[in-house]
mmCIF file of C-alpha atoms in Angstrom:
data_model
loop_
_atom_site.group_PDB
_atom_site.id
_atom_site.type_symbol
_atom_site.label_atom_id
_atom_site.label_comp_id
_atom_site.label_asym_id
_atom_site.label_seq_id
_atom_site.Cartn_x
_atom_site.Cartn_y
_atom_site.Cartn_z
ATOM 1 C CA MET A 1 175.545 -47.695 209.951
ATOM 2 C CA ARG A 2 171.785 -47.813 209.416
ATOM 3 C CA ILE A 3 169.879 -50.071 211.813
ATOM 4 C CA LEU A 4 167.063 -52.044 210.218
ATOM 5 C CA THR A 5 164.383 -53.003 212.697
ATOM 6 C CA SER A 6 161.264 -54.878 211.615
ATOM 7 C CA ASP A 7 157.812 -54.294 213.122
ATOM 8 C CA PRO A 8 157.732 -57.756 214.798
ATOM 9 C CA LEU A 9 161.136 -57.112 216.352
ATOM 10 C CA ARG A 10 159.999 -53.730 217.592
ATOM 11 C CA ARG A 11 157.023 -55.342 219.285
ATOM 12 C CA VAL A 12 159.302 -57.931 220.898
ATOM 13 C CA LEU A 13 161.692 -55.227 222.163
ATOM 14 C CA LEU A 14 158.869 -53.092 223.526
ATOM 15 C CA GLY A 15 157.287 -56.119 225.179
ATOM 16 C CA ALA A 16 160.581 -57.118 226.754
ATOM 17 C CA LEU A 17 161.083 -53.640 228.198
ATOM 18 C CA ALA A 18 157.518 -53.585 229.552
ATOM 19 C CA ALA A 19 157.936 -57.037 231.115
ATOM 20 C CA LEU A 20 161.225 -56.025 232.723
ATOM 21 C CA THR A 21 159.635 -52.917 234.186
ATOM 22 C CA LEU A 22 156.676 -54.857 235.596
ATOM 23 C CA ALA A 23 158.996 -57.475 237.066
ATOM 24 C CA GLY A 24 160.952 -54.758 238.844
ATOM 25 C CA CYS A 25 157.894 -53.275 240.571
ATOM 26 C CA SER A 26 157.201 -54.134 244.195
ATOM 27 C CA ASP A 27 155.226 -52.799 247.163
ATOM 28 C CA ASN A 28 157.027 -50.869 249.888
ATOM 29 C CA ALA A 29 155.251 -51.032 253.250
ATOM 30 C CA MET A 30 157.195 -48.017 254.518
ATOM 31 C CA THR A 31 156.070 -45.687 251.750
ATOM 32 C CA GLY A 32 152.715 -47.324 250.981
ATOM 33 C CA ARG A 33 153.307 -47.306 247.227
ATOM 34 C CA ARG A 34 154.694 -49.483 244.450
ATOM 35 C CA GLN A 35 158.292 -48.942 243.422
ATOM 36 C CA LEU A 36 160.489 -49.789 240.486
ATOM 37 C CA ALA A 37 163.490 -51.580 241.983
ATOM 38 C CA PHE A 38 165.684 -53.831 239.878
ATOM 39 C CA VAL A 39 168.444 -54.039 242.499
ATOM 40 C CA SER A 40 168.375 -55.608 245.956
ATOM 41 C CA ASP A 41 169.441 -54.026 249.250
ATOM 42 C CA GLU A 42 172.469 -56.327 249.272
ATOM 43 C CA GLN A 43 173.515 -55.172 245.806
ATOM 44 C CA LEU A 44 173.075 -51.540 246.809
ATOM 45 C CA ALA A 45 175.210 -52.050 249.904
ATOM 46 C CA GLN A 46 177.975 -53.495 247.742
ATOM 47 C CA MET A 47 177.651 -50.641 245.269
ATOM 48 C CA ALA A 48 178.062 -48.148 248.116
ATOM 49 C CA ASP A 49 181.314 -49.642 249.378
ATOM 50 C CA GLN A 50 183.536 -48.129 246.662
ATOM 51 C CA PRO A 51 182.295 -44.503 246.788
ATOM 52 C CA TRP A 52 182.513 -44.665 250.576
ATOM 53 C CA ALA A 53 186.118 -45.851 250.409
ATOM 54 C CA GLU A 54 186.938 -43.138 247.869
ATOM 55 C CA LEU A 55 185.379 -40.423 250.016
ATOM 56 C CA ARG A 56 187.298 -41.637 253.057
ATOM 57 C CA ALA A 57 190.512 -41.517 251.046
ATOM 58 C CA GLN A 58 189.912 -38.076 249.536
ATOM 59 C CA THR A 59 188.257 -36.126 252.372
ATOM 60 C CA PRO A 60 189.966 -35.404 255.708
ATOM 61 C CA VAL A 61 188.265 -36.637 258.855
ATOM 62 C CA LEU A 62 187.532 -34.093 261.564
ATOM 63 C CA ARG A 63 189.929 -34.688 264.449
ATOM 64 C CA ASP A 64 187.414 -33.818 267.117
ATOM 65 C CA PRO A 65 186.234 -36.774 269.216
ATOM 66 C CA ALA A 66 183.478 -34.655 270.795
ATOM 67 C CA ALA A 67 181.960 -33.891 267.381
ATOM 68 C CA ARG A 68 181.831 -37.554 266.413
ATOM 69 C CA ALA A 69 180.466 -38.497 269.835
ATOM 70 C CA ARG A 70 177.671 -35.974 269.324
ATOM 71 C CA VAL A 71 176.704 -37.425 265.943
ATOM 72 C CA VAL A 72 176.830 -40.980 267.294
ATOM 73 C CA ARG A 73 174.665 -39.963 270.266
ATOM 74 C CA VAL A 74 172.036 -38.573 267.911
ATOM 75 C CA MET A 75 172.320 -41.316 265.300
ATOM 76 C CA GLU A 76 172.044 -44.333 267.610
ATOM 77 C CA PRO A 77 168.354 -43.887 268.550
ATOM 78 C CA ILE A 78 167.563 -43.143 264.904
ATOM 79 C CA ILE A 79 169.204 -46.427 263.905
ATOM 80 C CA GLN A 80 167.068 -48.241 266.459
ATOM 81 C CA ALA A 81 163.989 -46.467 265.072
ATOM 82 C CA THR A 82 164.785 -47.659 261.539
ATOM 83 C CA GLY A 83 164.874 -51.293 262.615
ATOM 84 C CA ARG A 84 167.850 -51.804 260.282
ATOM 85 C CA THR A 85 170.234 -53.068 262.934
ATOM 86 C CA ASP A 86 171.424 -55.620 260.364
ATOM 87 C CA LEU A 87 173.578 -52.993 258.657
ATOM 88 C CA ALA A 88 177.210 -52.383 259.613
ATOM 89 C CA TRP A 89 176.585 -48.805 260.749
ATOM 90 C CA ASP A 90 179.560 -46.465 260.950
ATOM 91 C CA VAL A 91 179.689 -42.713 261.541
ATOM 92 C CA VAL A 92 182.374 -40.409 260.178
ATOM 93 C CA VAL A 93 182.537 -36.621 260.531
ATOM 94 C CA PHE A 94 184.407 -35.022 257.646
ATOM 95 C CA ASP A 95 186.434 -31.850 258.040
ATOM 96 C CA SER A 96 184.720 -29.864 255.303
ATOM 97 C CA PRO A 97 182.647 -26.640 255.394
ATOM 98 C CA GLU A 98 179.966 -28.291 253.253
ATOM 99 C CA VAL A 99 176.545 -28.204 254.924
ATOM 100 C CA ASN A 100 175.534 -31.767 254.243
ATOM 101 C CA ALA A 101 175.131 -35.296 255.527
ATOM 102 C CA PHE A 102 174.244 -38.659 254.011
ATOM 103 C CA VAL A 103 173.408 -42.246 254.848
ATOM 104 C CA LEU A 104 174.499 -44.922 252.372
ATOM 105 C CA PRO A 105 172.708 -48.244 251.788
ATOM 106 C CA ASN A 106 175.624 -50.031 253.481
ATOM 107 C CA GLY A 107 174.961 -48.154 256.734
ATOM 108 C CA LYS A 108 177.810 -45.673 256.426
ATOM 109 C CA VAL A 109 176.917 -42.242 257.784
ATOM 110 C CA GLY A 110 178.795 -39.143 256.698
ATOM 111 C CA VAL A 111 178.381 -35.750 258.349
ATOM 112 C CA PHE A 112 180.285 -32.654 257.285
ATOM 113 C CA ARG A 113 181.646 -30.095 259.735
ATOM 114 C CA GLY A 114 179.634 -27.336 258.053
ATOM 115 C CA LEU A 115 176.388 -29.021 259.068
ATOM 116 C CA LEU A 116 177.436 -29.278 262.705
ATOM 117 C CA GLU A 117 178.241 -25.574 262.651
ATOM 118 C CA LEU A 118 174.788 -24.744 261.259
ATOM 119 C CA VAL A 119 172.404 -26.874 263.320
ATOM 120 C CA GLY A 120 171.030 -25.177 266.422
ATOM 121 C CA SER A 121 170.484 -28.320 268.511
ATOM 122 C CA ASP A 122 170.727 -32.093 268.619
ATOM 123 C CA ASP A 123 167.064 -32.193 267.584
ATOM 124 C CA GLU A 124 167.891 -30.280 264.390
ATOM 125 C CA LEU A 125 170.791 -32.633 263.719
ATOM 126 C CA ALA A 126 168.350 -35.529 264.235
ATOM 127 C CA ALA A 127 166.069 -33.968 261.627
ATOM 128 C CA VAL A 128 168.830 -34.173 259.025
ATOM 129 C CA LEU A 129 169.996 -37.653 259.994
ATOM 130 C CA GLY A 130 166.414 -38.913 260.179
ATOM 131 C CA HIS A 131 165.768 -37.536 256.699
ATOM 132 C CA GLU A 132 168.856 -39.266 255.305
ATOM 133 C CA ALA A 133 168.045 -42.564 257.034
ATOM 134 C CA ALA A 134 164.502 -42.333 255.644
ATOM 135 C CA HIS A 135 165.905 -42.446 252.106
ATOM 136 C CA ILE A 136 167.286 -45.907 252.914
ATOM 137 C CA LEU A 137 164.060 -47.169 254.490
ATOM 138 C CA ALA A 138 162.065 -45.911 251.511
ATOM 139 C CA ARG A 139 164.547 -47.646 249.173
ATOM 140 C CA HIS A 140 165.074 -44.429 247.253
ATOM 141 C CA PRO A 141 168.613 -45.396 246.173
ATOM 142 C CA ALA A 142 167.245 -48.605 244.612
ATOM 143 C CA GLU A 143 164.497 -46.639 242.928
ATOM 144 C CA ARG A 144 166.859 -44.013 241.547
ATOM 145 C CA VAL A 145 169.286 -46.608 240.205
ATOM 146 C CA SER A 146 166.397 -48.534 238.650
ATOM 147 C CA HIS A 147 164.953 -45.445 236.985
ATOM 148 C CA GLN A 148 168.380 -44.595 235.589
ATOM 149 C CA LEU A 149 168.701 -48.128 234.209
ATOM 150 C CA ALA A 150 165.189 -48.028 232.744
ATOM 151 C CA THR A 151 165.852 -44.642 231.168
ATOM 152 C CA GLN A 152 169.073 -45.846 229.569
ATOM 153 C CA ALA A 153 167.330 -48.976 228.304
ATOM 154 C CA GLY A 154 164.493 -46.874 226.881
ATOM 155 C CA VAL A 155 166.850 -44.561 225.038
ATOM 156 C CA THR A 156 168.725 -47.535 223.569
ATOM 157 C CA LEU A 157 165.434 -49.109 222.539
ATOM 158 C CA ALA A 158 164.364 -45.856 220.861
ATOM 159 C CA GLN A 159 167.514 -45.893 218.791
ATOM 160 C CA LEU A 160 166.700 -49.406 217.621
ATOM 161 C CA VAL A 161 162.994 -48.789 217.045
ATOM 162 C CA PHE A 162 163.374 -45.549 215.098
ATOM 163 C CA GLY A 163 166.564 -46.519 213.366
ATOM 164 C CA GLY A 164 164.720 -48.469 210.646
ATOM 165 C CA GLU A 165 163.219 -45.510 208.803
ATOM 166 C CA ASN A 166 165.369 -42.759 210.226
ATOM 167 C CA GLY A 167 168.705 -44.312 210.986
ATOM 168 C CA GLU A 168 170.436 -41.010 210.402
ATOM 169 C CA ASN A 169 168.283 -39.464 213.199
ATOM 170 C CA ALA A 170 168.918 -42.152 215.824
ATOM 171 C CA GLU A 171 171.508 -40.068 217.675
ATOM 172 C CA MET A 172 169.195 -37.062 217.716
ATOM 173 C CA VAL A 173 166.296 -39.182 219.029
ATOM 174 C CA ALA A 174 168.494 -40.523 221.802
ATOM 175 C CA GLY A 175 169.598 -37.036 222.754
ATOM 176 C CA VAL A 176 166.075 -35.654 222.860
ATOM 177 C CA LEU A 177 164.729 -38.575 224.869
ATOM 178 C CA GLY A 178 167.651 -38.396 227.257
ATOM 179 C CA LEU A 179 167.027 -34.711 227.909
ATOM 180 C CA GLY A 180 163.301 -35.259 228.250
ATOM 181 C CA ALA A 181 163.796 -38.118 230.664
ATOM 182 C CA THR A 182 166.144 -36.065 232.824
ATOM 183 C CA TYR A 183 163.877 -33.054 233.224
ATOM 184 C CA GLY A 184 160.554 -34.886 232.926
ATOM 185 C CA VAL A 185 161.128 -37.968 235.080
ATOM 186 C CA LEU A 186 164.341 -38.196 237.056
ATOM 187 C CA LEU A 187 164.458 -34.752 238.645
ATOM 188 C CA PRO A 188 160.752 -34.629 239.573
ATOM 189 C CA TYR A 189 161.070 -38.085 241.031
ATOM 190 C CA SER A 190 164.014 -36.910 243.089
ATOM 191 C CA ARG A 191 161.886 -34.045 244.378
ATOM 192 C CA SER A 192 159.144 -36.483 245.408
ATOM 193 C CA HIS A 193 161.797 -38.563 247.159
ATOM 194 C CA GLU A 194 162.903 -35.557 249.159
ATOM 195 C CA LEU A 195 159.370 -34.808 250.315
ATOM 196 C CA GLU A 196 158.809 -38.461 251.168
ATOM 197 C CA ALA A 197 162.070 -38.565 253.141
ATOM 198 C CA ASP A 198 161.006 -35.410 255.006
ATOM 199 C CA ARG A 199 157.765 -37.094 256.083
ATOM 200 C CA LEU A 200 159.361 -40.417 257.017
ATOM 201 C CA GLY A 201 162.238 -38.600 258.708
ATOM 202 C CA VAL A 202 159.774 -36.862 261.026
ATOM 203 C CA GLU A 203 158.339 -40.273 261.934
ATOM 204 C CA LEU A 204 161.828 -41.549 262.736
ATOM 205 C CA MET A 205 162.479 -38.483 264.904
ATOM 206 C CA ARG A 206 159.334 -39.205 266.906
ATOM 207 C CA LYS A 207 160.254 -42.865 267.401
ATOM 208 C CA ALA A 208 163.789 -41.883 268.423
ATOM 209 C CA GLY A 209 162.534 -39.386 271.019
ATOM 210 C CA PHE A 210 163.476 -36.146 269.263
ATOM 211 C CA GLU A 211 161.316 -33.049 268.780
ATOM 212 C CA PRO A 212 159.753 -33.118 265.265
ATOM 213 C CA GLN A 213 159.265 -29.317 265.212
ATOM 214 C CA ALA A 214 163.060 -29.031 265.044
ATOM 215 C CA ALA A 215 162.862 -30.227 261.438
ATOM 216 C CA VAL A 216 160.901 -27.101 260.507
ATOM 217 C CA ARG A 217 163.343 -24.862 262.364
ATOM 218 C CA PHE A 218 166.307 -26.439 260.608
ATOM 219 C CA TRP A 219 164.850 -26.090 257.118
ATOM 220 C CA GLU A 220 163.853 -22.505 257.812
ATOM 221 C CA ARG A 221 167.492 -21.853 258.674
ATOM 222 C CA MET A 222 168.686 -23.719 255.585
ATOM 223 C CA ILE A 223 166.270 -21.844 253.325
ATOM 224 C CA ALA A 224 167.423 -18.503 254.707
ATOM 225 C CA ARG A 225 171.014 -19.531 254.054
ATOM 226 C CA GLN A 226 170.237 -20.644 250.498
ATOM 227 C CA ALA A 227 168.389 -17.398 249.826
ATOM 228 C CA ARG A 228 171.546 -15.469 250.630
ATOM 229 C CA GLN A 229 173.608 -17.705 248.337
ATOM 230 C CA GLY A 230 171.064 -18.182 245.539
ATOM 231 C CA ALA A 231 169.428 -21.470 244.522
ATOM 232 C CA PRO A 232 168.206 -22.974 241.200
ATOM 233 C CA PRO A 233 164.480 -22.896 240.335
ATOM 234 C CA GLU A 234 162.514 -25.985 241.346
ATOM 235 C CA ALA A 235 162.058 -27.120 237.733
ATOM 236 C CA LEU A 236 165.838 -27.560 237.395
ATOM 237 C CA SER A 237 166.531 -28.867 240.871
ATOM 238 C CA THR A 238 166.474 -32.265 242.542
ATOM 239 C CA HIS A 239 164.965 -30.660 245.642
ATOM 240 C CA PRO A 240 161.454 -29.252 246.066
ATOM 241 C CA GLY A 241 160.817 -25.523 246.215
ATOM 242 C CA ASP A 242 161.277 -23.895 249.612
ATOM 243 C CA GLU A 243 157.664 -22.954 250.311
ATOM 244 C CA ARG A 244 156.378 -26.315 249.128
ATOM 245 C CA ARG A 245 158.892 -28.134 251.286
ATOM 246 C CA LEU A 246 158.075 -26.142 254.408
ATOM 247 C CA SER A 247 154.339 -26.558 253.837
ATOM 248 C CA GLU A 248 154.602 -30.355 253.509
ATOM 249 C CA LEU A 249 156.992 -30.559 256.444
ATOM 250 C CA ARG A 250 154.658 -28.592 258.710
ATOM 251 C CA LYS A 251 151.840 -30.984 257.767
ATOM 252 C CA ALA A 252 154.013 -33.972 258.696
ATOM 253 C CA VAL A 253 154.957 -32.418 262.033
ATOM 254 C CA ALA A 254 151.326 -31.612 262.843
ATOM 255 C CA ALA A 255 150.060 -35.085 261.898
#
């Protein structure tokens, strides 16, 4: 069906999208920049409850009390450094070889066995946990969700705006804009988030009493591991290139 969209209506739709975007912008004292955030911390915490429950149900927990005690010992001073003692923090170590960890907006902390096998010290573990906690302080989850919502709204608007003269091309326009948004906005923004979390994570390490230089040592180890396994080019990745990441991280440690 061809969508007929008048010029006045187009202006109204464009104005509405612009107003919504402006309304969603706010200052973040932690990052020192303005952010697009349509969702609140409370909403994010609720959104995180279901994936956390699903992960708990689908992934076995490591039956090693000493491993969990180690993660808790490292995580507790980081939690104090974040100032977010309002969250219902909980630490779970999953029995999986994946080298990864995460902190959800609801305060749930997941660490995989593979990471514990890779880190060379508690300070290196603190570097990873500090980085993940920094994502929450910087409100990166809210920003990512908001950018996804704005992108979807923009693609839908494009279908309406261009449907008047080229209704038969609306699907193509949506596809092109969707692809362009993914590789032109969302992935680069994710890379900037990673660098920002590296910097803020180093600050959290300092406040928590850990050695910031351990962050460099850990990422050097991770980069060497990734080099053996192969990694995607930076342009197609959500993470910054290795040399760029190490360079920025060394600056943060030296600051």
